[in-house]
Amino acid sequence: MLGEIYLKKGERELAKQYYYAGLQSALYNNGSSYVCWSNFALCKYYLEEQHKDSSLYYAKKTYEIYLVSATPTNIFTIGDVYQNLFKSYQLRNQFDSAYKYQGLTLVANDSINKNRIKSLADFQNAGFKEQIRLKDVEKEKLEYQVNIRMYAML
């Protein structure tokens, strides 16, 4: 996280140092999700710096680790991983591989977006059903009160 902060402040060398420190700490503590995230951050860093070899190395490492450690807590998706591979191959002018990962990026992001839309629709349906249920409960309550009044009058 410190690497991200320093990168946003424009202190690129300090950001890189913290990325590497985070990677070493994650490796030492055997935290595969954090190792994956650190590799992802280093790949993005080297892509911005236009370092062909380093960006591809960290893109591949991210991909390898992501496949075995992907969890819902990751702050990036497989689409983001493919995107880094695409950009890394594009930077190296390896357009056949870049094209492959560009396609995988589009497919993965499309699938993720469909799942998000479905989840949102399911959430909205649940809310709508709850509103209908509450209206039915209110209607039953009113009918009960009317019945009580009618029995009281009788």
mmCIF file of C-alpha atoms in Angstrom:
data_model
loop_
_atom_site.group_PDB
_atom_site.id
_atom_site.type_symbol
_atom_site.label_atom_id
_atom_site.label_comp_id
_atom_site.label_asym_id
_atom_site.label_seq_id
_atom_site.Cartn_x
_atom_site.Cartn_y
_atom_site.Cartn_z
ATOM 1 C CA MET A 1 0.000 0.000 0.000
ATOM 2 C CA LEU A 2 2.878 2.360 0.704
ATOM 3 C CA GLY A 3 4.117 1.743 -2.826
ATOM 4 C CA GLU A 4 0.765 2.861 -4.197
ATOM 5 C CA ILE A 5 0.820 5.977 -2.042
ATOM 6 C CA TYR A 6 4.320 6.968 -3.146
ATOM 7 C CA LEU A 7 3.475 6.229 -6.767
ATOM 8 C CA LYS A 8 0.504 8.589 -6.584
ATOM 9 C CA LYS A 9 2.745 11.206 -4.991
ATOM 10 C CA GLY A 10 5.106 10.863 -7.963
ATOM 11 C CA GLU A 11 7.955 9.336 -5.993
ATOM 12 C CA ARG A 12 8.481 6.397 -8.355
ATOM 13 C CA GLU A 13 11.766 5.030 -6.962
ATOM 14 C CA LEU A 14 10.433 4.992 -3.426
ATOM 15 C CA ALA A 15 7.262 3.306 -4.685
ATOM 16 C CA LYS A 16 9.335 0.613 -6.380
ATOM 17 C CA GLN A 17 11.296 0.026 -3.169
ATOM 18 C CA TYR A 18 8.079 -0.470 -1.219
ATOM 19 C CA TYR A 19 6.685 -2.805 -3.873
ATOM 20 C CA TYR A 20 9.776 -4.975 -3.536
ATOM 21 C CA ALA A 21 9.639 -4.777 0.268
ATOM 22 C CA GLY A 22 5.996 -5.870 0.148
ATOM 23 C CA LEU A 23 6.892 -8.741 -2.161
ATOM 24 C CA GLN A 24 9.687 -9.908 0.149
ATOM 25 C CA SER A 25 7.420 -9.694 3.177
ATOM 26 C CA ALA A 26 4.669 -11.649 1.403
ATOM 27 C CA LEU A 27 7.139 -14.330 0.315
ATOM 28 C CA TYR A 28 8.552 -14.571 3.835
ATOM 29 C CA ASN A 29 5.069 -14.901 5.354
ATOM 30 C CA ASN A 30 3.887 -17.264 2.598
ATOM 31 C CA GLY A 31 0.919 -15.032 1.721
ATOM 32 C CA SER A 32 0.118 -16.030 -1.851
ATOM 33 C CA SER A 33 -2.573 -13.366 -2.318
ATOM 34 C CA TYR A 34 -0.116 -10.673 -1.246
ATOM 35 C CA VAL A 35 2.624 -12.125 -3.443
ATOM 36 C CA CYS A 36 0.169 -12.001 -6.334
ATOM 37 C CA TRP A 37 -0.789 -8.414 -5.557
ATOM 38 C CA SER A 38 2.864 -7.325 -5.246
ATOM 39 C CA ASN A 39 3.719 -8.899 -8.602
ATOM 40 C CA PHE A 40 0.683 -7.200 -10.132
ATOM 41 C CA ALA A 41 1.787 -3.814 -8.765
ATOM 42 C CA LEU A 42 5.358 -4.321 -10.018
ATOM 43 C CA CYS A 43 4.059 -5.266 -13.451
ATOM 44 C CA LYS A 44 1.984 -2.091 -13.627
ATOM 45 C CA TYR A 45 4.986 -0.078 -12.459
ATOM 46 C CA TYR A 46 7.268 -1.529 -15.141
ATOM 47 C CA LEU A 47 4.615 -1.096 -17.820
ATOM 48 C CA GLU A 48 4.471 2.610 -17.023
ATOM 49 C CA GLU A 49 8.276 2.728 -17.128
ATOM 50 C CA GLN A 50 8.234 0.911 -20.505
ATOM 51 C CA HIS A 51 10.530 -1.875 -19.225
ATOM 52 C CA LYS A 52 9.764 -4.739 -21.595
ATOM 53 C CA ASP A 53 11.411 -7.630 -19.803
ATOM 54 C CA SER A 54 10.486 -6.699 -16.257
ATOM 55 C CA SER A 55 6.858 -6.002 -17.095
ATOM 56 C CA LEU A 56 6.485 -9.355 -18.854
ATOM 57 C CA TYR A 57 8.260 -11.197 -16.036
ATOM 58 C CA TYR A 58 5.923 -9.776 -13.384
ATOM 59 C CA ALA A 59 2.860 -10.198 -15.599
ATOM 60 C CA LYS A 60 3.666 -13.906 -15.970
ATOM 61 C CA LYS A 61 4.366 -14.280 -12.244
ATOM 62 C CA THR A 62 1.055 -12.590 -11.440
ATOM 63 C CA TYR A 63 -0.771 -14.947 -13.789
ATOM 64 C CA GLU A 64 0.868 -18.062 -12.328
ATOM 65 C CA ILE A 65 0.124 -17.087 -8.757
ATOM 66 C CA TYR A 66 -3.371 -15.770 -9.496
ATOM 67 C CA LEU A 67 -4.423 -19.151 -10.849
ATOM 68 C CA VAL A 68 -3.671 -20.830 -7.535
ATOM 69 C CA SER A 69 -4.515 -18.022 -5.110
ATOM 70 C CA ALA A 70 -7.445 -16.157 -6.650
ATOM 71 C CA THR A 71 -9.863 -15.243 -3.909
ATOM 72 C CA PRO A 72 -12.779 -12.806 -3.710
ATOM 73 C CA THR A 73 -10.566 -10.489 -1.656
ATOM 74 C CA ASN A 74 -8.254 -9.772 -4.591
ATOM 75 C CA ILE A 75 -8.575 -6.175 -5.687
ATOM 76 C CA PHE A 76 -8.092 -7.134 -9.320
ATOM 77 C CA THR A 77 -9.629 -9.736 -11.583
ATOM 78 C CA ILE A 78 -8.316 -12.254 -14.077
ATOM 79 C CA GLY A 79 -9.276 -9.687 -16.715
ATOM 80 C CA ASP A 80 -6.785 -7.267 -15.163
ATOM 81 C CA VAL A 81 -4.119 -9.978 -15.156
ATOM 82 C CA TYR A 82 -4.755 -10.688 -18.849
ATOM 83 C CA GLN A 83 -4.662 -6.945 -19.530
ATOM 84 C CA ASN A 84 -1.153 -6.714 -18.065
ATOM 85 C CA LEU A 85 -0.012 -9.671 -20.159
ATOM 86 C CA PHE A 86 -1.520 -8.037 -23.240
ATOM 87 C CA LYS A 87 0.248 -4.734 -22.575
ATOM 88 C CA SER A 88 3.547 -6.468 -21.796
ATOM 89 C CA TYR A 89 3.522 -8.445 -25.041
ATOM 90 C CA GLN A 90 2.447 -5.353 -26.945
ATOM 91 C CA LEU A 91 5.386 -3.443 -25.467
ATOM 92 C CA ARG A 92 7.688 -6.191 -26.740
ATOM 93 C CA ASN A 93 6.060 -6.058 -30.205
ATOM 94 C CA GLN A 94 4.954 -9.675 -29.869
ATOM 95 C CA PHE A 95 1.577 -9.026 -31.419
ATOM 96 C CA ASP A 96 0.458 -12.650 -31.721
ATOM 97 C CA SER A 97 0.669 -13.124 -27.948
ATOM 98 C CA ALA A 98 -0.668 -9.623 -27.334
ATOM 99 C CA TYR A 99 -3.695 -10.387 -29.503
ATOM 100 C CA LYS A 100 -4.315 -13.639 -27.604
ATOM 101 C CA TYR A 101 -4.343 -11.883 -24.230
ATOM 102 C CA GLN A 102 -6.375 -8.974 -25.532
ATOM 103 C CA GLY A 103 -9.073 -11.458 -26.513
ATOM 104 C CA LEU A 104 -8.872 -13.192 -23.142
ATOM 105 C CA THR A 105 -9.150 -9.785 -21.447
ATOM 106 C CA LEU A 106 -12.332 -8.976 -23.332
ATOM 107 C CA VAL A 107 -13.893 -12.369 -22.635
ATOM 108 C CA ALA A 108 -12.982 -12.272 -18.932
ATOM 109 C CA ASN A 109 -14.222 -8.715 -18.438
ATOM 110 C CA ASP A 110 -17.444 -9.512 -20.307
ATOM 111 C CA SER A 111 -18.040 -12.522 -18.065
ATOM 112 C CA ILE A 112 -17.290 -10.497 -14.928
ATOM 113 C CA ASN A 113 -19.639 -7.720 -16.019
ATOM 114 C CA LYS A 114 -22.419 -10.225 -16.757
ATOM 115 C CA ASN A 115 -21.998 -11.701 -13.280
ATOM 116 C CA ARG A 116 -22.101 -8.245 -11.707
ATOM 117 C CA ILE A 117 -25.243 -7.332 -13.636
ATOM 118 C CA LYS A 118 -26.877 -10.636 -12.643
ATOM 119 C CA SER A 119 -25.956 -10.075 -8.989
ATOM 120 C CA LEU A 120 -27.366 -6.557 -9.107
ATOM 121 C CA ALA A 121 -30.573 -7.807 -10.742
ATOM 122 C CA ASP A 122 -30.899 -10.547 -8.107
ATOM 123 C CA PHE A 123 -30.386 -7.977 -5.358
ATOM 124 C CA GLN A 124 -33.024 -5.688 -6.860
ATOM 125 C CA ASN A 125 -35.450 -8.600 -7.225
ATOM 126 C CA ALA A 126 -34.940 -9.519 -3.588
ATOM 127 C CA GLY A 127 -35.655 -5.923 -2.571
ATOM 128 C CA PHE A 128 -38.774 -5.846 -4.734
ATOM 129 C CA LYS A 129 -40.033 -9.122 -3.258
ATOM 130 C CA GLU A 130 -39.468 -7.767 0.239
ATOM 131 C CA GLN A 131 -41.476 -4.638 -0.587
ATOM 132 C CA ILE A 132 -44.343 -6.787 -1.859
ATOM 133 C CA ARG A 133 -44.186 -8.929 1.267
ATOM 134 C CA LEU A 134 -44.294 -5.835 3.497
ATOM 135 C CA LYS A 135 -47.317 -4.497 1.589
ATOM 136 C CA ASP A 136 -49.057 -7.857 2.032
ATOM 137 C CA VAL A 137 -48.303 -7.808 5.761
ATOM 138 C CA GLU A 138 -49.694 -4.265 6.001
ATOM 139 C CA LYS A 139 -52.794 -5.322 4.062
ATOM 140 C CA GLU A 140 -53.344 -8.306 6.384
ATOM 141 C CA LYS A 141 -52.898 -6.028 9.389
ATOM 142 C CA LEU A 142 -55.544 -3.639 8.073
ATOM 143 C CA GLU A 143 -57.939 -6.524 7.349
ATOM 144 C CA TYR A 144 -57.421 -7.817 10.878
ATOM 145 C CA GLN A 145 -58.189 -4.392 12.348
ATOM 146 C CA VAL A 146 -61.344 -4.119 10.218
ATOM 147 C CA ASN A 147 -62.456 -7.574 11.417
ATOM 148 C CA ILE A 148 -61.856 -6.612 15.053
ATOM 149 C CA ARG A 149 -63.904 -3.428 14.613
ATOM 150 C CA MET A 150 -66.688 -5.371 12.930
ATOM 151 C CA TYR A 151 -66.786 -7.943 15.767
ATOM 152 C CA ALA A 152 -66.726 -5.123 18.310
ATOM 153 C CA MET A 153 -69.730 -3.472 16.642
ATOM 154 C CA LEU A 154 -71.618 -6.720 16.510
#
